[in-house]
mmCIF file of C-alpha atoms and ligand atoms in Angstrom:
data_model
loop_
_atom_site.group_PDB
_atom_site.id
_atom_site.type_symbol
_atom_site.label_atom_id
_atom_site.label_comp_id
_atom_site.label_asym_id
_atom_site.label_seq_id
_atom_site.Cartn_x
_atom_site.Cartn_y
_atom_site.Cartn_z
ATOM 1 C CA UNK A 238 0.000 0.000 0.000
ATOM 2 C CA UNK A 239 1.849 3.357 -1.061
ATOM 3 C CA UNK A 240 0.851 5.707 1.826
ATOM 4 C CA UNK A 241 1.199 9.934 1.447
ATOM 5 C CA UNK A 242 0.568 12.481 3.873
ATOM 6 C CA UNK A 243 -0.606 16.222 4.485
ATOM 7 C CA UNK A 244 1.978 17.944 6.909
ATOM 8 C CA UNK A 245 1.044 21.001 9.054
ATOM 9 C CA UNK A 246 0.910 22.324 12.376
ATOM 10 C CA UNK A 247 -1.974 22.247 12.624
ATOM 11 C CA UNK A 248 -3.461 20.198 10.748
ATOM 12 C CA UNK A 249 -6.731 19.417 11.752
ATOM 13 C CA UNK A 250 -8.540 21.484 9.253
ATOM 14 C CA UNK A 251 -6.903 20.363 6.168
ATOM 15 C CA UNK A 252 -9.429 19.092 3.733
ATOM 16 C CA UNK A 253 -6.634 17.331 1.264
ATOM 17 C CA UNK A 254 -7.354 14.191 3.319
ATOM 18 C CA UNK A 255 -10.812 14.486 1.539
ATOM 19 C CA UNK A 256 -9.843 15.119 -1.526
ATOM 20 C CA UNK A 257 -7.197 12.473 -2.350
ATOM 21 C CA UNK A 258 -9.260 9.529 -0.483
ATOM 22 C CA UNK A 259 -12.052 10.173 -2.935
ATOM 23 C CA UNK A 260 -9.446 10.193 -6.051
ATOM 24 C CA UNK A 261 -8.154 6.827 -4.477
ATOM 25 C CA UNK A 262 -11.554 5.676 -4.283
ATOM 26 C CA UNK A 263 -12.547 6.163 -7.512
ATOM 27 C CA UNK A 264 -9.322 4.704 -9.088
ATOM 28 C CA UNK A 265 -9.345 1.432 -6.836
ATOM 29 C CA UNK A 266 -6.200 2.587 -5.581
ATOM 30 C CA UNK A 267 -4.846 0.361 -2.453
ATOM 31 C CA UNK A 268 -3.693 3.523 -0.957
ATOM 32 C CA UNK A 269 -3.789 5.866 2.078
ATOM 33 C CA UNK A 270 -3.715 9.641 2.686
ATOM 34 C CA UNK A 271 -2.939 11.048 6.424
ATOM 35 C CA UNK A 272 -2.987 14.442 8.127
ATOM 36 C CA UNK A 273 0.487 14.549 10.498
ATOM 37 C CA UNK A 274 0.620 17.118 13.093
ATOM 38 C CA UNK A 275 4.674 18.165 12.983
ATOM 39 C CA UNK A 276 6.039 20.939 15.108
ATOM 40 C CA UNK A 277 8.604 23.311 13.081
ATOM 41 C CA UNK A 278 11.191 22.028 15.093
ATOM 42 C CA UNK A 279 10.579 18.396 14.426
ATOM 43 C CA UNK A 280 9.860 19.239 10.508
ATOM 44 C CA UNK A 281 13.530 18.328 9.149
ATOM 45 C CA UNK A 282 13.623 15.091 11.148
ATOM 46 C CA UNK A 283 10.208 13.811 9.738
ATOM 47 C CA UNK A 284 11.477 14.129 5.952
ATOM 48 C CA UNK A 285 14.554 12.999 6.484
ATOM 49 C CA UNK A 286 12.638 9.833 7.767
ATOM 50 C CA UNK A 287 10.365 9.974 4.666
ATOM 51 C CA UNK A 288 11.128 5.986 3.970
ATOM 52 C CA UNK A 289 11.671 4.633 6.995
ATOM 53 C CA UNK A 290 8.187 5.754 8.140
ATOM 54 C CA UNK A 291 6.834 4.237 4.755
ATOM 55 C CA UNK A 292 5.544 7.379 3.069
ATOM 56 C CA UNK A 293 6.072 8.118 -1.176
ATOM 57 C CA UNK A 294 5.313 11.851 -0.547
ATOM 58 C CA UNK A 295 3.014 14.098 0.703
ATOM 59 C CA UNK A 296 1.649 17.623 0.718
ATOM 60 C CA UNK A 297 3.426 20.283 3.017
ATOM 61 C CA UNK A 298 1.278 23.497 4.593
ATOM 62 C CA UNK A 299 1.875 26.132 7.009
ATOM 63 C CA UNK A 300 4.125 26.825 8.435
ATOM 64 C CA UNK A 301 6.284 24.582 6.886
ATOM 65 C CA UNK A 302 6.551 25.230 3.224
ATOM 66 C CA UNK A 303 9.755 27.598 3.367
ATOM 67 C CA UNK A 304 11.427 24.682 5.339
ATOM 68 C CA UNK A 305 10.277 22.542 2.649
ATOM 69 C CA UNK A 306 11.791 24.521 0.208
ATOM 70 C CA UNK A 307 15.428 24.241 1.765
ATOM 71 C CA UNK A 308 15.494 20.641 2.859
ATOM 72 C CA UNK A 309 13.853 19.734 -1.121
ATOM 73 C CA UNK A 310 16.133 19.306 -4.351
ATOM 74 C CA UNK A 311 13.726 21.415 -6.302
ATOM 75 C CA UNK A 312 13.882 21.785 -10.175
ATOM 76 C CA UNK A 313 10.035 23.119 -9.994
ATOM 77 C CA UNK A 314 10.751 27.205 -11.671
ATOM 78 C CA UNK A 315 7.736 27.925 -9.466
ATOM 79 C CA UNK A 316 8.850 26.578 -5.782
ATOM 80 C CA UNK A 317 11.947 28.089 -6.876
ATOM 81 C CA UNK A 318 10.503 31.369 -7.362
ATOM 82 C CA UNK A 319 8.154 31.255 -4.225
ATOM 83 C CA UNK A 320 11.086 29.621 -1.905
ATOM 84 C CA UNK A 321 7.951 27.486 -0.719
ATOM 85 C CA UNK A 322 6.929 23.817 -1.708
ATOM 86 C CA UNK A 323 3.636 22.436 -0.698
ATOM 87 C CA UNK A 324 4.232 18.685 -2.605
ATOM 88 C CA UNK A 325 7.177 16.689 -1.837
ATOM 89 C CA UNK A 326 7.857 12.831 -2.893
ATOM 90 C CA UNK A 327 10.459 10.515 -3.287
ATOM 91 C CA UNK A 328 12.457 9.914 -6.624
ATOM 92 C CA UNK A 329 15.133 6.781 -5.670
ATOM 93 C CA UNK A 330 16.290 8.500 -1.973
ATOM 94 C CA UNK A 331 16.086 11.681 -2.933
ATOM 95 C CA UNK A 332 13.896 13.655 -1.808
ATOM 96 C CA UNK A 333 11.906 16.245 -3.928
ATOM 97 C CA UNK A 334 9.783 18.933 -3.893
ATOM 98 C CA UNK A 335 7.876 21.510 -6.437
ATOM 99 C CA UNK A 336 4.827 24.193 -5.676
ATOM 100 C CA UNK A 337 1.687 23.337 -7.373
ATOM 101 C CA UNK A 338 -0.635 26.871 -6.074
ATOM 102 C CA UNK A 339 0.262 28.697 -9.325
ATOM 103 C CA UNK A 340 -0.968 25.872 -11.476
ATOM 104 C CA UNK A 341 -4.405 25.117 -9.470
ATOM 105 C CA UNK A 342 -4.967 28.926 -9.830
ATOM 106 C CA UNK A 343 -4.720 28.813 -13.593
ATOM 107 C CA UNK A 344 -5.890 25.245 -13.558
ATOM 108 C CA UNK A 345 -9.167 26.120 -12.325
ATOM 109 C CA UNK A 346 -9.703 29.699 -14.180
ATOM 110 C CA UNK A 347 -8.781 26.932 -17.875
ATOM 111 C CA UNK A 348 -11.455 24.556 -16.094
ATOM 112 C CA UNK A 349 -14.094 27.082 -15.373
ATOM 113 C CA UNK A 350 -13.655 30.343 -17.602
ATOM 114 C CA UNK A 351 -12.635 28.646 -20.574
ATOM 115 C CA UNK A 352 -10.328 31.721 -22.747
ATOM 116 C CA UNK A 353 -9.928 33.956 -20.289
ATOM 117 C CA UNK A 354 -6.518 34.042 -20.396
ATOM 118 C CA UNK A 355 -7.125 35.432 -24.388
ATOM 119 C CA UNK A 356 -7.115 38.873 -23.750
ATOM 120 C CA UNK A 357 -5.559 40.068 -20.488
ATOM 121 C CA UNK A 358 -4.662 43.584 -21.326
ATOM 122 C CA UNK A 359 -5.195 44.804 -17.642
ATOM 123 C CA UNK A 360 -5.527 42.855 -14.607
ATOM 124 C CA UNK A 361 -6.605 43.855 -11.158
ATOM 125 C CA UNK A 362 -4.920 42.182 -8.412
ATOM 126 C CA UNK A 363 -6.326 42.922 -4.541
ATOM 127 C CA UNK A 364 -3.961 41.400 -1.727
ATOM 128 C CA UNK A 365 0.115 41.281 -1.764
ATOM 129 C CA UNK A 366 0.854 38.126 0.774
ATOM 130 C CA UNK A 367 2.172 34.265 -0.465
ATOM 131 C CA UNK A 368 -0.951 33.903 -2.608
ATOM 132 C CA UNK A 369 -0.915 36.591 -4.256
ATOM 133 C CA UNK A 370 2.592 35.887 -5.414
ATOM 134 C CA UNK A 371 1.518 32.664 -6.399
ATOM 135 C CA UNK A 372 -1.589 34.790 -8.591
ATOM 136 C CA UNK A 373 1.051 37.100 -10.118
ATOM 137 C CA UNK A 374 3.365 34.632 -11.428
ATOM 138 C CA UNK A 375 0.866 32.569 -12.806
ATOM 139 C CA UNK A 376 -0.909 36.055 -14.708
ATOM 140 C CA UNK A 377 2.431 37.071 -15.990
ATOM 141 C CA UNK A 378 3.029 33.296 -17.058
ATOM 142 C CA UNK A 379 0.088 33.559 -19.231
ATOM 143 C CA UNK A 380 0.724 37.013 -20.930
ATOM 144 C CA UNK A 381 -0.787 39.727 -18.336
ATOM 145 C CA UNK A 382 0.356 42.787 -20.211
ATOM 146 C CA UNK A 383 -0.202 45.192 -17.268
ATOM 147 C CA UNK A 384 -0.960 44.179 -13.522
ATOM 148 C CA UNK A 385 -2.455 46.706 -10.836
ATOM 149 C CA UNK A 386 -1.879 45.380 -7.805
ATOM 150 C CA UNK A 387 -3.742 47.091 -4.667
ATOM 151 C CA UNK A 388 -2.911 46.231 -1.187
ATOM 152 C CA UNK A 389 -3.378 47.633 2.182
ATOM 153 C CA UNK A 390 -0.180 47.518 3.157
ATOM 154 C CA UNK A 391 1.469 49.232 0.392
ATOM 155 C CA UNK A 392 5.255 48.551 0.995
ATOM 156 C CA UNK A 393 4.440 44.757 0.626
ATOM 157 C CA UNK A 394 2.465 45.675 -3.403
ATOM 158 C CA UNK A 395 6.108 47.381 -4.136
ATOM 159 C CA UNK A 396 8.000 44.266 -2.699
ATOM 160 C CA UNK A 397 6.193 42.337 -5.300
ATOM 161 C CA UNK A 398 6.214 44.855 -7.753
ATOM 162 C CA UNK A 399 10.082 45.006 -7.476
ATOM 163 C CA UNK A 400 9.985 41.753 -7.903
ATOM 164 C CA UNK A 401 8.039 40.801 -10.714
ATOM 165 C CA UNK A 402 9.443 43.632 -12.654
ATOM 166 C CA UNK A 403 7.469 46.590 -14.978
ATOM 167 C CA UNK A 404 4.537 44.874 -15.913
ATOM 168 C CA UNK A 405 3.154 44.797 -11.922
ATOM 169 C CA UNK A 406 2.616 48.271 -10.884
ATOM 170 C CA UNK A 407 2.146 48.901 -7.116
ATOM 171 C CA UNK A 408 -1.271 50.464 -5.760
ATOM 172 C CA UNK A 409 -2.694 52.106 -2.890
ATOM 173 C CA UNK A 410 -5.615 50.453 -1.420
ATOM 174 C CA UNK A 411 -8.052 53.667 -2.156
ATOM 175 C CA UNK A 412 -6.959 53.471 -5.597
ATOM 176 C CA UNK A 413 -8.041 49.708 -6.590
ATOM 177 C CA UNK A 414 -11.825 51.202 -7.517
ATOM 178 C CA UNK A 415 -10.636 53.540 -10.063
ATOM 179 C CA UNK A 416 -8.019 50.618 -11.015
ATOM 180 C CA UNK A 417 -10.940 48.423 -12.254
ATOM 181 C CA UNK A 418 -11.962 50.916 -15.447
ATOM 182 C CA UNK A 419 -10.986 49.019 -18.327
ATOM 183 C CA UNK A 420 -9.577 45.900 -16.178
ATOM 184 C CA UNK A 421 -10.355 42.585 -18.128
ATOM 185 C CA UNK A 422 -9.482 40.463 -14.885
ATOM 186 C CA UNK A 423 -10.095 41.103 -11.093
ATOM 187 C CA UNK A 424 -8.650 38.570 -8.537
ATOM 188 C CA UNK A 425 -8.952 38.941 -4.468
ATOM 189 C CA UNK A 426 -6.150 37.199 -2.542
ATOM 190 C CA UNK A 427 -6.975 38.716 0.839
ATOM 191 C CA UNK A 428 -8.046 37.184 2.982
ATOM 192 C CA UNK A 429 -11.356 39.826 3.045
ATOM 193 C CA UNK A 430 -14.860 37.857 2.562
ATOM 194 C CA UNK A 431 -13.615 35.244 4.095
ATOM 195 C CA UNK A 432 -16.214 33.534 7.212
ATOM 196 C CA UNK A 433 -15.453 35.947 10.279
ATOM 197 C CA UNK A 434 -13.503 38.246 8.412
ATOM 198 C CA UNK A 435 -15.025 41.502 7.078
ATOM 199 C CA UNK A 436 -16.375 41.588 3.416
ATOM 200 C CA UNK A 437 -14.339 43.090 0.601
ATOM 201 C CA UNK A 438 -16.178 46.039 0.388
ATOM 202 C CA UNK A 439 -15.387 47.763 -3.033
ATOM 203 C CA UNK A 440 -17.567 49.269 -5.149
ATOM 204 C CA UNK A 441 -17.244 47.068 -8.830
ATOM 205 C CA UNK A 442 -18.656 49.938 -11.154
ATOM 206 C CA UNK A 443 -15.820 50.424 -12.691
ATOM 207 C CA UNK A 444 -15.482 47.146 -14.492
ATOM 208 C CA UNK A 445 -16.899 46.724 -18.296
ATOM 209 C CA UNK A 446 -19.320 43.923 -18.361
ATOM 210 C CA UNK A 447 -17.095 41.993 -20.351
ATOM 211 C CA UNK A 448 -14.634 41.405 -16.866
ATOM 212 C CA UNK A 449 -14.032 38.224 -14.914
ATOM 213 C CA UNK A 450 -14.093 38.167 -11.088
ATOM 214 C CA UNK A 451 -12.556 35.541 -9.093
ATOM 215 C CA UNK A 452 -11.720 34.898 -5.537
ATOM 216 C CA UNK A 453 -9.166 32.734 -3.870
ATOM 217 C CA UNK A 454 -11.078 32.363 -0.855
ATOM 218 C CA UNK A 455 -13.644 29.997 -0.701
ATOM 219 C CA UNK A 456 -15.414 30.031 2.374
ATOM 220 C CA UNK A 457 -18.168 30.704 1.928
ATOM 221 C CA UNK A 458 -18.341 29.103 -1.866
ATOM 222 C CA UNK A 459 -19.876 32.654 -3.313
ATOM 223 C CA UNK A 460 -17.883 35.799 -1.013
ATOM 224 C CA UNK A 461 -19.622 38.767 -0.919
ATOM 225 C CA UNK A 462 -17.525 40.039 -3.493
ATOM 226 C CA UNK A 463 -18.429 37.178 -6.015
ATOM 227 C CA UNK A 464 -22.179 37.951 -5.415
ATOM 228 C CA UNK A 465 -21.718 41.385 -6.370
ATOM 229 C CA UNK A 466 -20.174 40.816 -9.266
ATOM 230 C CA UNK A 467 -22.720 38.146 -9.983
ATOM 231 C CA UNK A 468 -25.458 40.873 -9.473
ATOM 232 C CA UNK A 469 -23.770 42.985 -12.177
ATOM 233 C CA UNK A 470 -24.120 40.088 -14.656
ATOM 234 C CA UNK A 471 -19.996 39.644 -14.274
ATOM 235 C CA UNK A 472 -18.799 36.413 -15.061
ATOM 236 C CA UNK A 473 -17.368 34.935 -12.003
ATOM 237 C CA UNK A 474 -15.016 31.760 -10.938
ATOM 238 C CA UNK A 475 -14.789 30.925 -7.429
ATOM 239 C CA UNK A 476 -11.915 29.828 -4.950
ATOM 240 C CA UNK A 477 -12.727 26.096 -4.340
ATOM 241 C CA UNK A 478 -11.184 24.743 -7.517
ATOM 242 C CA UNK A 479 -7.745 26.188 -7.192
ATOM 243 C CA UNK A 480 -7.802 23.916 -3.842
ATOM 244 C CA UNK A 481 -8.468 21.139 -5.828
ATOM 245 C CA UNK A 482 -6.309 21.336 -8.908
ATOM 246 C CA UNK A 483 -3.509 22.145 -6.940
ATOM 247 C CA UNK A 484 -4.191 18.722 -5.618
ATOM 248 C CA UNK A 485 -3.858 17.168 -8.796
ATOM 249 C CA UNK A 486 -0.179 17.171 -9.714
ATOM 250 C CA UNK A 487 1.144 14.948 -5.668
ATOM 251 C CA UNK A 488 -1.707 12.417 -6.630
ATOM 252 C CA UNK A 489 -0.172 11.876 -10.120
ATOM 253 C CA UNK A 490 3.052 11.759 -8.995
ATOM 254 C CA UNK A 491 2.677 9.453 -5.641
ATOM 255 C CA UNK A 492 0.142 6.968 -7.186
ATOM 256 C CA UNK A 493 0.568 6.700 -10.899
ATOM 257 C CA UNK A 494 -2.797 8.061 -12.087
ATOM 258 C CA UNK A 495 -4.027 11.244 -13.096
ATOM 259 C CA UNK A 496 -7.202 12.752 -11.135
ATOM 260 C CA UNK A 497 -10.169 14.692 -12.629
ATOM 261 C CA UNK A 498 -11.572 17.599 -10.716
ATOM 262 C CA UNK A 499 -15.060 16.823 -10.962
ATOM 263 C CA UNK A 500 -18.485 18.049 -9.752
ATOM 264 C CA UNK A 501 -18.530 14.869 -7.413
ATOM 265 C CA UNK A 502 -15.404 16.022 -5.950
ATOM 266 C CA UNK A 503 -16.644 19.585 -5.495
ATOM 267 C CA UNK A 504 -20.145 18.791 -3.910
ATOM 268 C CA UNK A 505 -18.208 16.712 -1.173
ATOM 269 C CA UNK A 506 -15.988 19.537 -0.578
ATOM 270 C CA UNK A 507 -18.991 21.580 -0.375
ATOM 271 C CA UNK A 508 -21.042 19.258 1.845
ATOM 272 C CA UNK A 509 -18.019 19.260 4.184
ATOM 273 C CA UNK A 510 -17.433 22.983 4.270
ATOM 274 C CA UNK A 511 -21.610 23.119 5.281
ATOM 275 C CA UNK A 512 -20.973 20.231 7.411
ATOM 276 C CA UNK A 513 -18.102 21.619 9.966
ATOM 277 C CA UNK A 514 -19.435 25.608 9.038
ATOM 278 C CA UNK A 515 -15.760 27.153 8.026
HETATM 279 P P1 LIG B 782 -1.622 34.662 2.201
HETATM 280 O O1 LIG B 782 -0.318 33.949 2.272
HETATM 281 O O2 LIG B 782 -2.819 33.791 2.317
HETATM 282 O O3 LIG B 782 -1.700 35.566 1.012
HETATM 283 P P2 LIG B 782 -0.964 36.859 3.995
HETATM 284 O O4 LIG B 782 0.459 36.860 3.558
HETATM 285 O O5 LIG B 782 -1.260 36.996 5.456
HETATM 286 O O6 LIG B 782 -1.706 35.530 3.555
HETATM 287 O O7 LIG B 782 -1.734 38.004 3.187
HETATM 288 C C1 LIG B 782 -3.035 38.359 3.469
HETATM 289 C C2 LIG B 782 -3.462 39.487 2.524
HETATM 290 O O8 LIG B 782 -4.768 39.949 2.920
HETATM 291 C C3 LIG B 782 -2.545 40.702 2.586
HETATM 292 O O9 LIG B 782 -2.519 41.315 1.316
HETATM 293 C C4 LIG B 782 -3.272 41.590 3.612
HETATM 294 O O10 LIG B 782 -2.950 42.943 3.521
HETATM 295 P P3 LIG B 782 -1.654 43.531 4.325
HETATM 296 O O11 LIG B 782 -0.462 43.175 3.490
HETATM 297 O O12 LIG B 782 -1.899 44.979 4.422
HETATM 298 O O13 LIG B 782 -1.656 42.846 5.677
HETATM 299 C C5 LIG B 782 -4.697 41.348 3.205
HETATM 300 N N1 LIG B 782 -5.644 41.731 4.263
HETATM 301 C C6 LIG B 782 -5.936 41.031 5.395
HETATM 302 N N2 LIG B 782 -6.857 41.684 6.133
HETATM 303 C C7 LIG B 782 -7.157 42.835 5.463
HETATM 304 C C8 LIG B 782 -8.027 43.952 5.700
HETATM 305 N N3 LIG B 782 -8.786 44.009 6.797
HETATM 306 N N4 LIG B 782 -8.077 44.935 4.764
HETATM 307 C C9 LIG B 782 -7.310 44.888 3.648
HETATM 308 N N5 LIG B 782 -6.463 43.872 3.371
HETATM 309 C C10 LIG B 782 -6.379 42.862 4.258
#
């Protein structure tokens, strides 16, 4: 039985355990998936011991993706770019690790908003933290001629800005509203609409009725923000997918078979996220 695990600290709320049982499931896969609770100071030991403890690979969270990223041979452009890994397996005894975020966010907008990557003259880009890095890569990846990105904080949107060079140009928060005019792409990676945080509470007026909304948080499914975009008769792709393409790539790699994201797999997410309320 090849066995793979989710490590965090904590852990209890990870839903990947979910996610890749159903996948094994449905491929008749003599397999198992675990959540293991690791303390930061324990982290290096545990993959070190990858073998020994019978594991192929796993998924790595917070706070220990940075970690990941050091102890990792990683040829992945993307976890070399991020300095984080969230998938790690086992090739021989070496031990190796990528970052699959930036393809589940463009995995899911290809799944669900099929050519909206065709014209992306101007993109609107709320939040500056680890996902939204993951969001700007994968929008200059695709061609994102010009990026606004708006955050509260604004030393952090010129951090990334430096970063990701002259197409990603720095915002103040006041400024995102007038940002949207013309914007052909909007994306929220705060954590804002999330349950029991306040609601992203921009006014959308500015967008043409041609723009695409979509959130990276997905609880609740539809934010506040993707129901007011909805109301405007914007098209509009919500967070839960990128959770589970990102997914995708560690099943293929630690059990041989490649999984679909289907509407199974999202309504027992959803029934979940109903079931525990967050
Ligand atoms: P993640 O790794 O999930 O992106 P993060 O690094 O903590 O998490 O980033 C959270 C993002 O949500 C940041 O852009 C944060 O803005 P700051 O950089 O100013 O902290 C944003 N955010 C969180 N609460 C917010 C609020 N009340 N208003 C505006 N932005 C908020």
């Amino acid at each position: 039985m090849k066995r793979a695990f989710v490590v965090g600290y904590p852990i209890s709320h990870s839903r990947s355990p979910l996610i890749h049982s159903f996948w094994l499931a449905e491929a008749g896969i003599d397999g198992s998936y675990e959540r293991v609770a690791v303390e930061p100071a324990a982290f290096p030991e545990f993959v070190r011991t990858l073998e020994q403890q019978g594991f192929v690979g796993g998924n790595v969270t917070v706070p220990h993706k940075e970690e990941a990223f050091r102890l990792a041979l990683v040829d992945d452009p993307v976890a070399r770019d991020l300095h984080a890994v969230n998938t790690l397996w086992l090739e021989g005894d070496v031990l190796k690790g990528a970052n699959t975020d930036v393809m589940g966010f463009l995995a899911n907008l290809d799944q669900e908003a099929k050519g909206w990557d065709g014209r992306l003259d101007r993109v609107v880009v709320l939040g500056a933290g680890g996902a939204s890095r993951a969001v700007l890569y994968g929008l200059l990846q695709r061609g994102a001629a010009e990026i606004l990105l708006a955050n509260r904080t604004f030393e952090r949107a010129q951090a990334l800005a430096h970063h990701f060079g002259p197409r990603v140009k720095p915002l103040a928060w006041e400024t995102a509203e007038a940002a949207m005019v013309g914007a052909d792409l909007l994306v929220n990676t705060t954590s804002l609409g999330m349950k029991g945080q306040p609601p992203l509470d921009l006014s959308l007026s500015g967008l043409p009725r041609t723009a695409l909304v979509t959130d990276i948080v997905y609880v609740p499914l539809e934010t506040p923000l993707l129901a007011k975009a909805r109301a405007l008769g914007l098209r509009t792709v919500d967070g839960l997918g990128m959770l589970l393409h990102q997914a995708v790539p560690g099943f293929e790699r630690w059990f041989g078979v490649k999984p679909l994201v289907s509407s199974q797999l999202r309504a027992l997410i959803l029934a979940d996220i109903e079931k525990q309320g967050t």
